[in-house]
mmCIF file of C-alpha atoms in Angstrom:
data_model
loop_
_atom_site.group_PDB
_atom_site.id
_atom_site.type_symbol
_atom_site.label_atom_id
_atom_site.label_comp_id
_atom_site.label_asym_id
_atom_site.label_seq_id
_atom_site.Cartn_x
_atom_site.Cartn_y
_atom_site.Cartn_z
ATOM 1 C CA ASN A 1 -26.019 -5.618 15.691
ATOM 2 C CA GLU A 2 -28.238 -3.770 18.061
ATOM 3 C CA VAL A 3 -27.526 -1.042 20.578
ATOM 4 C CA ARG A 4 -28.938 -1.252 24.078
ATOM 5 C CA ALA A 5 -28.703 1.198 26.915
ATOM 6 C CA GLY A 6 -28.375 0.493 30.600
ATOM 7 C CA GLY A 7 -29.979 2.644 33.293
ATOM 8 C CA PRO A 8 -29.323 6.345 33.810
ATOM 9 C CA GLY A 9 -25.626 7.190 33.700
ATOM 10 C CA GLN A 10 -24.687 3.749 32.348
ATOM 11 C CA LEU A 11 -22.824 3.168 29.122
ATOM 12 C CA PHE A 12 -24.303 1.987 25.849
ATOM 13 C CA PHE A 13 -23.103 -1.321 24.517
ATOM 14 C CA VAL A 14 -23.445 -3.241 21.267
ATOM 15 C CA VAL A 15 -24.920 -6.702 21.192
ATOM 16 C CA GLY A 16 -23.996 -8.900 18.268
ATOM 17 C CA MET A 17 -20.958 -9.627 16.183
ATOM 18 C CA PRO A 18 -17.974 -7.588 17.386
ATOM 19 C CA SER A 19 -16.201 -5.723 14.601
ATOM 20 C CA LYS A 20 -12.474 -6.224 14.157
ATOM 21 C CA PRO A 21 -10.394 -3.108 14.638
ATOM 22 C CA THR A 22 -8.786 -1.603 11.548
ATOM 23 C CA THR A 23 -5.851 -0.154 13.492
ATOM 24 C CA LEU A 24 -4.234 -3.030 15.343
ATOM 25 C CA PHE A 25 -1.334 -1.086 16.832
ATOM 26 C CA GLN A 26 0.075 2.427 16.864
ATOM 27 C CA GLU A 27 3.168 3.762 18.613
ATOM 28 C CA TYR A 28 5.766 6.506 18.217
ATOM 29 C CA PHE A 29 9.357 5.297 17.815
ATOM 30 C CA THR A 30 12.861 6.771 17.817
ATOM 31 C CA VAL A 31 15.636 5.254 15.674
ATOM 32 C CA LYS A 32 18.340 4.165 18.138
ATOM 33 C CA ASP A 33 20.607 2.203 15.774
ATOM 34 C CA ILE A 34 20.902 1.377 12.073
ATOM 35 C CA ASP A 35 22.495 -1.821 10.720
ATOM 36 C CA LYS A 36 24.144 -2.604 14.070
ATOM 37 C CA ASP A 37 24.905 -6.171 12.913
ATOM 38 C CA GLY A 38 26.252 -5.021 9.540
ATOM 39 C CA LYS A 39 24.603 -4.200 6.252
ATOM 40 C CA ALA A 40 23.324 -7.167 4.221
ATOM 41 C CA PHE A 41 21.866 -5.342 1.193
ATOM 42 C CA ASP A 42 22.757 -2.106 -0.646
ATOM 43 C CA LYS A 43 19.357 -0.406 -0.491
ATOM 44 C CA VAL A 44 17.941 -1.996 2.686
ATOM 45 C CA SER A 45 18.793 -1.073 6.254
ATOM 46 C CA ARG A 46 17.644 -2.568 9.527
ATOM 47 C CA LEU A 47 16.359 0.034 11.966
ATOM 48 C CA HIS A 48 16.440 -0.649 15.700
ATOM 49 C CA CYS A 49 13.860 1.572 17.337
ATOM 50 C CA GLU A 50 12.348 2.190 20.743
ATOM 51 C CA GLY A 51 8.897 3.406 21.656
ATOM 52 C CA ASP A 52 7.378 4.041 25.059
ATOM 53 C CA ASP A 53 6.385 0.421 25.613
ATOM 54 C CA VAL A 54 7.557 -1.540 22.567
ATOM 55 C CA LYS A 55 10.791 -2.149 20.665
ATOM 56 C CA LEU A 56 10.780 -2.364 16.869
ATOM 57 C CA THR A 57 13.313 -3.865 14.493
ATOM 58 C CA LEU A 58 12.413 -3.100 10.894
ATOM 59 C CA ASP A 59 13.974 -3.490 7.461
ATOM 60 C CA ILE A 60 13.242 -0.558 5.146
ATOM 61 C CA ASN A 61 14.285 0.479 1.660
ATOM 62 C CA MET A 62 16.523 3.476 2.371
ATOM 63 C CA ASP A 63 16.284 4.736 -1.246
ATOM 64 C CA ILE A 64 12.530 5.133 -0.862
ATOM 65 C CA TYR A 65 12.361 6.136 2.808
ATOM 66 C CA PRO A 66 15.701 7.326 4.203
ATOM 67 C CA ALA A 67 16.087 7.241 7.975
ATOM 68 C CA ARG A 68 18.790 8.508 10.308
ATOM 69 C CA LEU A 69 19.669 8.061 13.949
ATOM 70 C CA ASN A 70 17.225 9.839 16.267
ATOM 71 C CA ASP A 71 14.536 10.203 13.586
ATOM 72 C CA GLU A 72 11.120 9.861 15.171
ATOM 73 C CA PHE A 73 8.117 8.362 13.456
ATOM 74 C CA ARG A 74 4.668 6.948 14.049
ATOM 75 C CA VAL A 75 4.124 3.320 13.102
ATOM 76 C CA THR A 76 0.624 2.027 12.537
ATOM 77 C CA ILE A 77 -0.200 -1.624 11.942
ATOM 78 C CA ALA A 78 -3.579 -2.011 10.246
ATOM 79 C CA SER A 79 -5.640 -4.921 9.002
ATOM 80 C CA THR A 80 -6.937 -2.897 6.047
ATOM 81 C CA LEU A 81 -6.574 0.496 4.432
ATOM 82 C CA SER A 82 -10.328 0.571 3.767
ATOM 83 C CA PRO A 83 -12.315 0.625 7.018
ATOM 84 C CA GLY A 84 -15.782 -0.788 6.450
ATOM 85 C CA ASP A 85 -14.726 -2.734 3.360
ATOM 86 C CA THR A 86 -15.318 -6.408 4.082
ATOM 87 C CA SER A 87 -13.640 -7.724 0.920
ATOM 88 C CA VAL A 88 -10.464 -9.706 1.426
ATOM 89 C CA GLU A 89 -7.314 -7.792 0.610
ATOM 90 C CA VAL A 90 -4.827 -9.875 -1.315
ATOM 91 C CA GLY A 91 -1.987 -7.409 -1.715
ATOM 92 C CA GLU A 92 -2.720 -6.472 -5.307
ATOM 93 C CA PHE A 93 -2.700 -2.807 -6.250
ATOM 94 C CA ASN A 94 -6.090 -1.163 -5.844
ATOM 95 C CA PRO A 95 -6.203 2.537 -6.839
ATOM 96 C CA ARG A 96 -9.166 3.116 -4.474
ATOM 97 C CA LEU A 97 -6.848 2.535 -1.501
ATOM 98 C CA GLU A 98 -5.087 5.832 -2.265
ATOM 99 C CA GLU A 99 -8.301 7.607 -1.242
ATOM 100 C CA SER A 100 -8.280 6.190 2.291
ATOM 101 C CA SER A 101 -7.254 8.429 5.172
ATOM 102 C CA LEU A 102 -4.713 5.840 6.381
ATOM 103 C CA PHE A 103 -3.019 5.948 2.980
ATOM 104 C CA GLN A 104 -3.002 9.749 2.820
ATOM 105 C CA GLU A 105 -1.723 10.253 6.402
ATOM 106 C CA ASN A 106 1.401 8.137 5.896
ATOM 107 C CA GLU A 107 4.592 8.316 3.830
ATOM 108 C CA TYR A 108 5.781 4.701 3.698
ATOM 109 C CA ILE A 109 3.390 1.753 3.467
ATOM 110 C CA MET A 110 4.158 -1.951 3.208
ATOM 111 C CA PHE A 111 1.800 -4.916 2.831
ATOM 112 C CA GLY A 112 2.820 -8.188 4.458
ATOM 113 C CA ARG A 113 2.025 -11.067 6.766
ATOM 114 C CA VAL A 114 2.498 -11.964 10.380
ATOM 115 C CA PHE A 115 4.389 -15.250 10.263
ATOM 116 C CA LYS A 116 5.262 -15.905 13.894
ATOM 117 C CA THR A 117 4.261 -14.906 17.401
ATOM 118 C CA LYS A 118 6.717 -15.994 20.079
ATOM 119 C CA PRO A 119 6.079 -15.640 23.815
ATOM 120 C CA GLU A 120 9.183 -14.403 25.652
ATOM 121 C CA VAL A 121 7.752 -14.195 29.168
ATOM 122 C CA PRO A 122 6.688 -11.691 30.306
ATOM 123 C CA ASN A 123 6.832 -10.190 26.790
ATOM 124 C CA VAL A 124 6.004 -11.318 23.270
ATOM 125 C CA SER A 125 7.736 -10.988 19.897
ATOM 126 C CA ILE A 126 5.705 -10.630 16.722
ATOM 127 C CA TYR A 127 7.410 -11.272 13.400
ATOM 128 C CA ALA A 128 6.136 -10.153 10.004
ATOM 129 C CA SER A 129 7.481 -10.158 6.469
ATOM 130 C CA PHE A 130 6.779 -7.491 3.880
ATOM 131 C CA GLY A 131 8.006 -9.064 0.657
ATOM 132 C CA GLY A 132 11.194 -10.162 2.434
ATOM 133 C CA LEU A 133 11.654 -7.000 4.494
ATOM 134 C CA LEU A 134 11.313 -8.171 8.084
ATOM 135 C CA MET A 135 9.804 -6.664 11.205
ATOM 136 C CA GLN A 136 9.945 -7.647 14.860
ATOM 137 C CA LEU A 137 7.790 -5.986 17.502
ATOM 138 C CA PHE A 138 8.797 -6.822 21.081
ATOM 139 C CA GLY A 139 6.879 -5.833 24.167
ATOM 140 C CA ASP A 140 4.115 -6.481 26.659
ATOM 141 C CA PRO A 141 1.386 -8.684 25.150
ATOM 142 C CA GLY A 142 -1.230 -6.240 26.445
ATOM 143 C CA ASN A 143 0.168 -3.515 24.168
ATOM 144 C CA LEU A 144 0.207 -5.874 21.171
ATOM 145 C CA LYS A 145 -3.029 -7.771 21.886
ATOM 146 C CA ASP A 146 -4.785 -6.985 18.584
ATOM 147 C CA ILE A 147 -1.826 -8.304 16.565
ATOM 148 C CA VAL A 148 -1.333 -11.317 18.860
ATOM 149 C CA ALA A 149 -5.021 -12.172 18.296
ATOM 150 C CA LEU A 150 -4.579 -12.402 14.507
ATOM 151 C CA ASP A 151 -4.783 -15.709 12.703
ATOM 152 C CA SER A 152 -1.527 -17.234 11.547
ATOM 153 C CA ASN A 153 -0.432 -15.723 8.210
ATOM 154 C CA ALA A 154 -2.803 -12.758 8.615
ATOM 155 C CA ASN A 155 -2.288 -9.924 6.131
ATOM 156 C CA ILE A 156 -1.312 -6.558 7.621
ATOM 157 C CA TYR A 157 -0.228 -3.111 6.535
ATOM 158 C CA LEU A 158 2.664 -1.275 8.140
ATOM 159 C CA LEU A 159 2.344 2.494 7.778
ATOM 160 C CA MET A 160 5.010 5.046 8.735
ATOM 161 C CA HIS A 161 4.957 8.810 9.149
ATOM 162 C CA LYS A 162 8.025 10.793 10.290
ATOM 163 C CA THR A 163 7.300 13.161 13.129
ATOM 164 C CA LYS A 164 10.876 14.397 13.608
ATOM 165 C CA ASP A 165 13.598 14.343 10.964
ATOM 166 C CA TYR A 166 17.318 14.756 11.750
#
């Protein structure tokens, strides 16, 4: 890659291979409902959450990460926990990942795959599975563009950090 500058007062730009963003999506959500269609498993609950521009439905292990109505948290979807590391992540435990800032800034982390993107004009739904725990993000494609752009079956990390606990 090389950096070139325009004339006075113009922005710099990079010529060459664009780098993929590590953080694909980040939004703050509030838990609006829990298990509204009934509870299927003892330790797993389905959270129904709303952010400013996106809705989230997410299965979580309530023994590991308990959640209650009106809890607020930040959700980050990332392509890697190791920015700058070009090796392929396969979902196996790597103790070096615990050193990353993304790992240290969050309380609940899941590794999974995007398995379906479904246009629902004018919105889009993105579905992912984290070892059988499911997620649906629903919203404007512009807000979800970096996830929509992923290849089918792309690996992702979902990271959560509570910002308000009830």
